[in-house]
PDB file of C-alpha atoms in Angstrom:
ATOM      1  CA  UNK A   1     -18.826   8.610 -22.088  1.00  0.00           C
ATOM      2  CA  UNK A   2     -20.539   5.817 -23.986  1.00  0.00           C
ATOM      3  CA  UNK A   3     -19.854   2.322 -22.681  1.00  0.00           C
ATOM      4  CA  UNK A   4     -18.617  -0.704 -24.584  1.00  0.00           C
ATOM      5  CA  UNK A   5     -21.027  -1.540 -27.382  1.00  0.00           C
ATOM      6  CA  UNK A   6     -21.458  -4.986 -28.873  1.00  0.00           C
ATOM      7  CA  UNK A   7     -23.542  -5.914 -31.889  1.00  0.00           C
ATOM      8  CA  UNK A   8     -25.607  -7.820 -32.573  1.00  0.00           C
ATOM      9  CA  UNK A   9     -27.204  -8.642 -29.242  1.00  0.00           C
ATOM     10  CA  UNK A  10     -28.508 -12.028 -30.372  1.00  0.00           C
ATOM     11  CA  UNK A  11     -27.568 -14.371 -33.184  1.00  0.00           C
ATOM     12  CA  UNK A  12     -28.950 -17.706 -34.292  1.00  0.00           C
ATOM     13  CA  UNK A  13     -26.870 -19.741 -36.712  1.00  0.00           C
ATOM     14  CA  UNK A  14     -26.680 -23.325 -37.887  1.00  0.00           C
ATOM     15  CA  UNK A  15     -23.735 -25.676 -37.745  1.00  0.00           C
ATOM     16  CA  UNK A  16     -21.128 -25.057 -40.397  1.00  0.00           C
ATOM     17  CA  UNK A  17     -21.938 -21.388 -40.840  1.00  0.00           C
ATOM     18  CA  UNK A  18     -19.653 -18.569 -39.852  1.00  0.00           C
ATOM     19  CA  UNK A  19     -20.380 -15.499 -37.762  1.00  0.00           C
ATOM     20  CA  UNK A  20     -18.857 -12.071 -37.139  1.00  0.00           C
ATOM     21  CA  UNK A  21     -19.341 -10.160 -33.904  1.00  0.00           C
ATOM     22  CA  UNK A  22     -18.501  -6.508 -33.390  1.00  0.00           C
ATOM     23  CA  UNK A  23     -17.238  -4.542 -30.409  1.00  0.00           C
ATOM     24  CA  UNK A  24     -16.751  -0.788 -30.021  1.00  0.00           C
ATOM     25  CA  UNK A  25     -14.651   0.058 -26.960  1.00  0.00           C
ATOM     26  CA  UNK A  26     -14.948   3.079 -24.720  1.00  0.00           C
ATOM     27  CA  UNK A  27     -13.520   6.129 -26.435  1.00  0.00           C
ATOM     28  CA  UNK A  28      -9.783   6.318 -25.756  1.00  0.00           C
ATOM     29  CA  UNK A  29      -9.437   2.653 -24.807  1.00  0.00           C
ATOM     30  CA  UNK A  30      -6.996   0.853 -27.069  1.00  0.00           C
ATOM     31  CA  UNK A  31      -7.078  -2.641 -25.582  1.00  0.00           C
ATOM     32  CA  UNK A  32      -9.953  -4.955 -26.467  1.00  0.00           C
ATOM     33  CA  UNK A  33     -10.289  -8.473 -25.087  1.00  0.00           C
ATOM     34  CA  UNK A  34     -12.814 -11.152 -25.995  1.00  0.00           C
ATOM     35  CA  UNK A  35     -14.256 -13.768 -23.644  1.00  0.00           C
ATOM     36  CA  UNK A  36     -16.566 -16.728 -24.062  1.00  0.00           C
ATOM     37  CA  UNK A  37     -19.059 -17.229 -21.237  1.00  0.00           C
ATOM     38  CA  UNK A  38     -20.930 -20.495 -20.774  1.00  0.00           C
ATOM     39  CA  UNK A  39     -22.969 -21.614 -17.737  1.00  0.00           C
ATOM     40  CA  UNK A  40     -20.704 -22.987 -15.027  1.00  0.00           C
ATOM     41  CA  UNK A  41     -17.493 -22.258 -16.941  1.00  0.00           C
ATOM     42  CA  UNK A  42     -16.980 -18.636 -16.110  1.00  0.00           C
ATOM     43  CA  UNK A  43     -15.243 -16.385 -18.578  1.00  0.00           C
ATOM     44  CA  UNK A  44     -12.772 -18.062 -20.911  1.00  0.00           C
ATOM     45  CA  UNK A  45     -10.234 -15.752 -22.547  1.00  0.00           C
ATOM     46  CA  UNK A  46     -10.189 -15.808 -26.346  1.00  0.00           C
ATOM     47  CA  UNK A  47      -7.761 -13.065 -27.394  1.00  0.00           C
ATOM     48  CA  UNK A  48      -6.676  -9.509 -26.809  1.00  0.00           C
ATOM     49  CA  UNK A  49      -5.934  -6.777 -29.314  1.00  0.00           C
ATOM     50  CA  UNK A  50      -3.993  -3.585 -28.857  1.00  0.00           C
ATOM     51  CA  UNK A  51      -3.216  -1.071 -31.595  1.00  0.00           C
ATOM     52  CA  UNK A  52      -4.495  -3.419 -34.313  1.00  0.00           C
ATOM     53  CA  UNK A  53      -2.219  -6.251 -33.162  1.00  0.00           C
ATOM     54  CA  UNK A  54      -3.167  -9.455 -31.431  1.00  0.00           C
ATOM     55  CA  UNK A  55      -1.205  -9.255 -28.213  1.00  0.00           C
ATOM     56  CA  UNK A  56      -2.420 -12.398 -26.451  1.00  0.00           C
ATOM     57  CA  UNK A  57      -4.345 -15.509 -27.382  1.00  0.00           C
ATOM     58  CA  UNK A  58      -6.220 -18.080 -25.302  1.00  0.00           C
ATOM     59  CA  UNK A  59      -6.623 -21.808 -25.868  1.00  0.00           C
ATOM     60  CA  UNK A  60      -9.265 -21.822 -28.549  1.00  0.00           C
ATOM     61  CA  UNK A  61      -9.079 -23.498 -31.989  1.00  0.00           C
ATOM     62  CA  UNK A  62      -8.095 -21.580 -35.091  1.00  0.00           C
ATOM     63  CA  UNK A  63     -11.774 -21.293 -36.077  1.00  0.00           C
ATOM     64  CA  UNK A  64     -11.864 -18.367 -33.668  1.00  0.00           C
ATOM     65  CA  UNK A  65     -10.153 -15.282 -35.021  1.00  0.00           C
ATOM     66  CA  UNK A  66     -10.336 -11.561 -34.613  1.00  0.00           C
ATOM     67  CA  UNK A  67      -9.022  -8.237 -35.687  1.00  0.00           C
ATOM     68  CA  UNK A  68      -8.870  -4.655 -34.566  1.00  0.00           C
ATOM     69  CA  UNK A  69      -9.227  -1.540 -36.656  1.00  0.00           C
ATOM     70  CA  UNK A  70      -7.411   1.775 -36.431  1.00  0.00           C
ATOM     71  CA  UNK A  71     -10.315   3.272 -34.445  1.00  0.00           C
ATOM     72  CA  UNK A  72      -9.896   0.430 -31.877  1.00  0.00           C
ATOM     73  CA  UNK A  73     -13.159  -1.243 -32.868  1.00  0.00           C
ATOM     74  CA  UNK A  74     -12.756  -4.995 -32.926  1.00  0.00           C
ATOM     75  CA  UNK A  75     -14.424  -7.895 -34.654  1.00  0.00           C
ATOM     76  CA  UNK A  76     -14.427 -11.550 -33.778  1.00  0.00           C
ATOM     77  CA  UNK A  77     -15.086 -14.269 -36.321  1.00  0.00           C
ATOM     78  CA  UNK A  78     -16.009 -17.886 -35.780  1.00  0.00           C
ATOM     79  CA  UNK A  79     -15.925 -20.138 -38.814  1.00  0.00           C
ATOM     80  CA  UNK A  80     -17.469 -23.583 -39.277  1.00  0.00           C
ATOM     81  CA  UNK A  81     -19.727 -23.199 -36.256  1.00  0.00           C
ATOM     82  CA  UNK A  82     -20.245 -26.136 -33.905  1.00  0.00           C
ATOM     83  CA  UNK A  83     -23.032 -26.709 -31.385  1.00  0.00           C
ATOM     84  CA  UNK A  84     -20.532 -26.183 -28.575  1.00  0.00           C
ATOM     85  CA  UNK A  85     -19.886 -22.641 -29.745  1.00  0.00           C
ATOM     86  CA  UNK A  86     -23.252 -21.584 -28.333  1.00  0.00           C
ATOM     87  CA  UNK A  87     -22.365 -19.062 -25.644  1.00  0.00           C
ATOM     88  CA  UNK A  88     -22.401 -15.443 -24.608  1.00  0.00           C
ATOM     89  CA  UNK A  89     -19.443 -13.649 -26.176  1.00  0.00           C
ATOM     90  CA  UNK A  90     -18.252 -10.665 -24.214  1.00  0.00           C
ATOM     91  CA  UNK A  91     -15.751  -8.060 -25.163  1.00  0.00           C
ATOM     92  CA  UNK A  92     -14.002  -5.822 -22.677  1.00  0.00           C
ATOM     93  CA  UNK A  93     -11.996  -2.684 -23.168  1.00  0.00           C
ATOM     94  CA  UNK A  94      -9.270  -1.281 -21.007  1.00  0.00           C
ATOM     95  CA  UNK A  95      -7.480   2.039 -20.760  1.00  0.00           C
ATOM     96  CA  UNK A  96      -4.269   0.608 -19.339  1.00  0.00           C
ATOM     97  CA  UNK A  97      -1.808  -0.020 -22.085  1.00  0.00           C
ATOM     98  CA  UNK A  98       0.084  -3.028 -20.799  1.00  0.00           C
ATOM     99  CA  UNK A  99      -1.661  -4.055 -17.627  1.00  0.00           C
ATOM    100  CA  UNK A 100      -5.374  -4.536 -18.432  1.00  0.00           C
ATOM    101  CA  UNK A 101      -6.324  -3.674 -14.901  1.00  0.00           C
ATOM    102  CA  UNK A 102      -9.890  -2.416 -14.942  1.00  0.00           C
ATOM    103  CA  UNK A 103     -11.963  -4.121 -17.601  1.00  0.00           C
ATOM    104  CA  UNK A 104     -15.162  -2.570 -18.923  1.00  0.00           C
ATOM    105  CA  UNK A 105     -17.446  -5.153 -20.467  1.00  0.00           C
ATOM    106  CA  UNK A 106     -20.034  -4.892 -23.185  1.00  0.00           C
ATOM    107  CA  UNK A 107     -23.455  -6.507 -22.831  1.00  0.00           C
ATOM    108  CA  UNK A 108     -22.372  -9.375 -25.019  1.00  0.00           C
ATOM    109  CA  UNK A 109     -23.625 -11.225 -28.070  1.00  0.00           C
ATOM    110  CA  UNK A 110     -25.670 -14.318 -27.301  1.00  0.00           C
ATOM    111  CA  UNK A 111     -24.858 -16.855 -30.007  1.00  0.00           C
ATOM    112  CA  UNK A 112     -27.041 -19.918 -30.478  1.00  0.00           C
ATOM    113  CA  UNK A 113     -25.883 -22.614 -32.870  1.00  0.00           C
ATOM    114  CA  UNK A 114     -28.581 -25.030 -34.027  1.00  0.00           C
TER     115      UNK A 114
ATOM    116  CA  UNK B   1      -0.927 -21.147 -16.194  1.00  0.00           C
ATOM    117  CA  UNK B   2      -2.906 -19.609 -13.377  1.00  0.00           C
ATOM    118  CA  UNK B   3      -5.582 -21.755 -11.713  1.00  0.00           C
ATOM    119  CA  UNK B   4      -8.439 -19.969  -9.922  1.00  0.00           C
ATOM    120  CA  UNK B   5     -10.923 -21.887  -7.778  1.00  0.00           C
ATOM    121  CA  UNK B   6     -14.071 -20.105  -6.607  1.00  0.00           C
ATOM    122  CA  UNK B   7     -16.449 -21.334  -3.907  1.00  0.00           C
ATOM    123  CA  UNK B   8     -19.279 -21.784  -3.396  1.00  0.00           C
ATOM    124  CA  UNK B   9     -20.879 -22.041  -6.818  1.00  0.00           C
ATOM    125  CA  UNK B  10     -24.258 -21.121  -5.335  1.00  0.00           C
ATOM    126  CA  UNK B  11     -25.016 -19.164  -2.186  1.00  0.00           C
ATOM    127  CA  UNK B  12     -28.504 -18.563  -0.816  1.00  0.00           C
ATOM    128  CA  UNK B  13     -29.013 -16.123   2.065  1.00  0.00           C
ATOM    129  CA  UNK B  14     -31.804 -14.206   3.762  1.00  0.00           C
ATOM    130  CA  UNK B  15     -31.984 -10.455   3.369  1.00  0.00           C
ATOM    131  CA  UNK B  16     -29.826  -8.825   6.014  1.00  0.00           C
ATOM    132  CA  UNK B  17     -27.436 -11.754   6.340  1.00  0.00           C
ATOM    133  CA  UNK B  18     -23.774 -11.619   5.341  1.00  0.00           C
ATOM    134  CA  UNK B  19     -22.340 -13.451   2.333  1.00  0.00           C
ATOM    135  CA  UNK B  20     -18.778 -14.592   1.790  1.00  0.00           C
ATOM    136  CA  UNK B  21     -17.278 -15.874  -1.457  1.00  0.00           C
ATOM    137  CA  UNK B  22     -13.755 -17.260  -1.549  1.00  0.00           C
ATOM    138  CA  UNK B  23     -11.216 -17.671  -4.337  1.00  0.00           C
ATOM    139  CA  UNK B  24      -7.883 -19.446  -4.283  1.00  0.00           C
ATOM    140  CA  UNK B  25      -5.131 -19.041  -6.849  1.00  0.00           C
ATOM    141  CA  UNK B  26      -1.911 -20.798  -7.717  1.00  0.00           C
ATOM    142  CA  UNK B  27       0.560 -18.179  -8.989  1.00  0.00           C
ATOM    143  CA  UNK B  28       2.195 -16.401  -6.079  1.00  0.00           C
ATOM    144  CA  UNK B  29       3.384 -13.674  -8.468  1.00  0.00           C
ATOM    145  CA  UNK B  30      -0.200 -12.484  -9.107  1.00  0.00           C
ATOM    146  CA  UNK B  31      -0.731  -8.953  -7.925  1.00  0.00           C
ATOM    147  CA  UNK B  32      -4.225  -7.716  -8.796  1.00  0.00           C
ATOM    148  CA  UNK B  33      -7.514  -9.264  -7.648  1.00  0.00           C
ATOM    149  CA  UNK B  34     -10.783  -7.769  -8.922  1.00  0.00           C
ATOM    150  CA  UNK B  35     -14.359  -8.849  -8.323  1.00  0.00           C
ATOM    151  CA  UNK B  36     -17.068  -8.480 -10.949  1.00  0.00           C
ATOM    152  CA  UNK B  37     -20.827  -8.587 -10.489  1.00  0.00           C
ATOM    153  CA  UNK B  38     -23.096  -9.751 -13.291  1.00  0.00           C
ATOM    154  CA  UNK B  39     -26.822  -9.280 -12.844  1.00  0.00           C
ATOM    155  CA  UNK B  40     -29.143 -11.451 -14.891  1.00  0.00           C
ATOM    156  CA  UNK B  41     -28.964 -10.450 -18.544  1.00  0.00           C
ATOM    157  CA  UNK B  42     -26.495  -7.668 -17.863  1.00  0.00           C
ATOM    158  CA  UNK B  43     -22.788  -7.086 -18.391  1.00  0.00           C
ATOM    159  CA  UNK B  44     -20.181  -7.934 -15.746  1.00  0.00           C
ATOM    160  CA  UNK B  45     -19.176  -4.830 -13.791  1.00  0.00           C
ATOM    161  CA  UNK B  46     -16.208  -4.261 -11.529  1.00  0.00           C
ATOM    162  CA  UNK B  47     -17.373  -3.768  -7.949  1.00  0.00           C
ATOM    163  CA  UNK B  48     -14.153  -3.840  -5.955  1.00  0.00           C
ATOM    164  CA  UNK B  49     -10.513  -4.729  -6.423  1.00  0.00           C
ATOM    165  CA  UNK B  50      -7.394  -5.163  -4.319  1.00  0.00           C
ATOM    166  CA  UNK B  51      -3.687  -5.182  -4.985  1.00  0.00           C
ATOM    167  CA  UNK B  52      -1.170  -7.533  -3.460  1.00  0.00           C
ATOM    168  CA  UNK B  53       0.351  -4.857  -1.214  1.00  0.00           C
ATOM    169  CA  UNK B  54      -2.970  -4.395   0.613  1.00  0.00           C
ATOM    170  CA  UNK B  55      -4.628  -6.861   2.984  1.00  0.00           C
ATOM    171  CA  UNK B  56      -8.161  -5.487   3.036  1.00  0.00           C
ATOM    172  CA  UNK B  57     -10.299  -2.954   1.222  1.00  0.00           C
ATOM    173  CA  UNK B  58     -13.830  -1.803   2.008  1.00  0.00           C
ATOM    174  CA  UNK B  59     -16.473   0.057   0.055  1.00  0.00           C
ATOM    175  CA  UNK B  60     -19.698   0.534   1.980  1.00  0.00           C
ATOM    176  CA  UNK B  61     -21.272  -2.915   2.389  1.00  0.00           C
ATOM    177  CA  UNK B  62     -18.661  -4.817   0.410  1.00  0.00           C
ATOM    178  CA  UNK B  63     -15.103  -5.684   1.357  1.00  0.00           C
ATOM    179  CA  UNK B  64     -12.319  -7.835  -0.015  1.00  0.00           C
ATOM    180  CA  UNK B  65      -9.603  -9.507   2.028  1.00  0.00           C
ATOM    181  CA  UNK B  66      -6.390 -10.981   0.683  1.00  0.00           C
ATOM    182  CA  UNK B  67      -4.128 -13.595   2.256  1.00  0.00           C
ATOM    183  CA  UNK B  68      -1.037 -13.721   0.055  1.00  0.00           C
ATOM    184  CA  UNK B  69       0.642 -16.442   2.081  1.00  0.00           C
ATOM    185  CA  UNK B  70      -2.296 -18.806   1.712  1.00  0.00           C
ATOM    186  CA  UNK B  71      -3.037 -17.510  -1.800  1.00  0.00           C
ATOM    187  CA  UNK B  72      -6.696 -16.801  -1.289  1.00  0.00           C
ATOM    188  CA  UNK B  73      -8.953 -13.774  -1.247  1.00  0.00           C
ATOM    189  CA  UNK B  74     -12.569 -13.310  -0.302  1.00  0.00           C
ATOM    190  CA  UNK B  75     -15.498 -11.038  -1.051  1.00  0.00           C
ATOM    191  CA  UNK B  76     -17.633 -10.077   1.924  1.00  0.00           C
ATOM    192  CA  UNK B  77     -21.081  -8.545   1.550  1.00  0.00           C
ATOM    193  CA  UNK B  78     -22.811  -7.381   4.719  1.00  0.00           C
ATOM    194  CA  UNK B  79     -26.507  -6.583   5.238  1.00  0.00           C
ATOM    195  CA  UNK B  80     -27.414  -8.242   1.945  1.00  0.00           C
ATOM    196  CA  UNK B  81     -30.312  -6.878  -0.076  1.00  0.00           C
ATOM    197  CA  UNK B  82     -32.336  -8.474  -2.895  1.00  0.00           C
ATOM    198  CA  UNK B  83     -30.514  -6.281  -5.419  1.00  0.00           C
ATOM    199  CA  UNK B  84     -27.276  -8.017  -4.441  1.00  0.00           C
ATOM    200  CA  UNK B  85     -28.630 -11.127  -6.187  1.00  0.00           C
ATOM    201  CA  UNK B  86     -26.270 -11.764  -9.107  1.00  0.00           C
ATOM    202  CA  UNK B  87     -23.348 -13.887 -10.262  1.00  0.00           C
ATOM    203  CA  UNK B  88     -20.043 -12.773  -8.784  1.00  0.00           C
ATOM    204  CA  UNK B  89     -16.728 -13.531 -10.480  1.00  0.00           C
ATOM    205  CA  UNK B  90     -13.306 -13.238  -8.955  1.00  0.00           C
ATOM    206  CA  UNK B  91     -10.264 -12.753 -11.147  1.00  0.00           C
ATOM    207  CA  UNK B  92      -6.508 -12.932 -10.740  1.00  0.00           C
ATOM    208  CA  UNK B  93      -4.076 -10.972 -12.852  1.00  0.00           C
ATOM    209  CA  UNK B  94      -0.443 -12.013 -13.088  1.00  0.00           C
ATOM    210  CA  UNK B  95       2.427  -9.641 -12.581  1.00  0.00           C
ATOM    211  CA  UNK B  96       4.205  -9.626 -15.897  1.00  0.00           C
ATOM    212  CA  UNK B  97       3.835 -11.868 -18.903  1.00  0.00           C
ATOM    213  CA  UNK B  98       0.504 -11.459 -20.635  1.00  0.00           C
ATOM    214  CA  UNK B  99      -1.197  -9.571 -17.772  1.00  0.00           C
ATOM    215  CA  UNK B 100      -4.396 -11.346 -18.846  1.00  0.00           C
ATOM    216  CA  UNK B 101      -6.661 -12.027 -15.856  1.00  0.00           C
ATOM    217  CA  UNK B 102      -7.941 -15.528 -15.139  1.00  0.00           C
ATOM    218  CA  UNK B 103     -11.518 -15.681 -13.901  1.00  0.00           C
ATOM    219  CA  UNK B 104     -13.157 -18.003 -11.401  1.00  0.00           C
ATOM    220  CA  UNK B 105     -16.255 -19.913 -12.499  1.00  0.00           C
ATOM    221  CA  UNK B 106     -18.607 -17.605 -10.648  1.00  0.00           C
ATOM    222  CA  UNK B 107     -20.880 -17.714  -7.615  1.00  0.00           C
ATOM    223  CA  UNK B 108     -24.609 -17.289  -7.985  1.00  0.00           C
ATOM    224  CA  UNK B 109     -25.780 -15.296  -4.958  1.00  0.00           C
ATOM    225  CA  UNK B 110     -29.498 -15.372  -4.187  1.00  0.00           C
ATOM    226  CA  UNK B 111     -30.817 -13.025  -1.524  1.00  0.00           C
ATOM    227  CA  UNK B 112     -34.302 -13.931  -0.326  1.00  0.00           C
ATOM    228  CA  UNK B 113     -36.490 -11.040   0.887  1.00  0.00           C
TER     229      UNK B 113
END
């Protein structure tokens, strides 16, 4: 079974631009979560999608949004980029419908905002 | 919301020594406690987990212990090897509500040959 795939692997953007990141979960997994990882801050939860619906949302500004398609692939969008948005963005998929027990992470997209 | 504290932030040991990483949490209703290992430049991967109805779980050189009363759990790695060098994250998942796990800030483990 293929693992969680994230594209692109690296992105360099400038302040004010917007960016879209993509995540393909493990086949059969319907839950996709997104996390922001910065040095010393661990993994901060952004949002979770299940069956094309946002089921949970973390404490991030409205500039961060996402969606999920019928094939469970998910995209995350960040508009009006700020320097502080530079981070590794990880997505994780899960097979458990309501409990998100075992998370399988992608390799992440490293976003640098200049 | 849940508050997870992880210590230490950095741990340096000699090959063959044991390493212990501890996490404390605030929500007594939490019931699932996984540990993830992230090697440099790689994705986080689940290495061991424990549920609230179990006090200890072992898998070869790694073990996790849970003290529900004190609300803390620990990762134990014995006979450390250089390939154990990585960042380790604990997480706590609540029982009910969003079920979204809260992660600790991570421990950078360095094993010196």
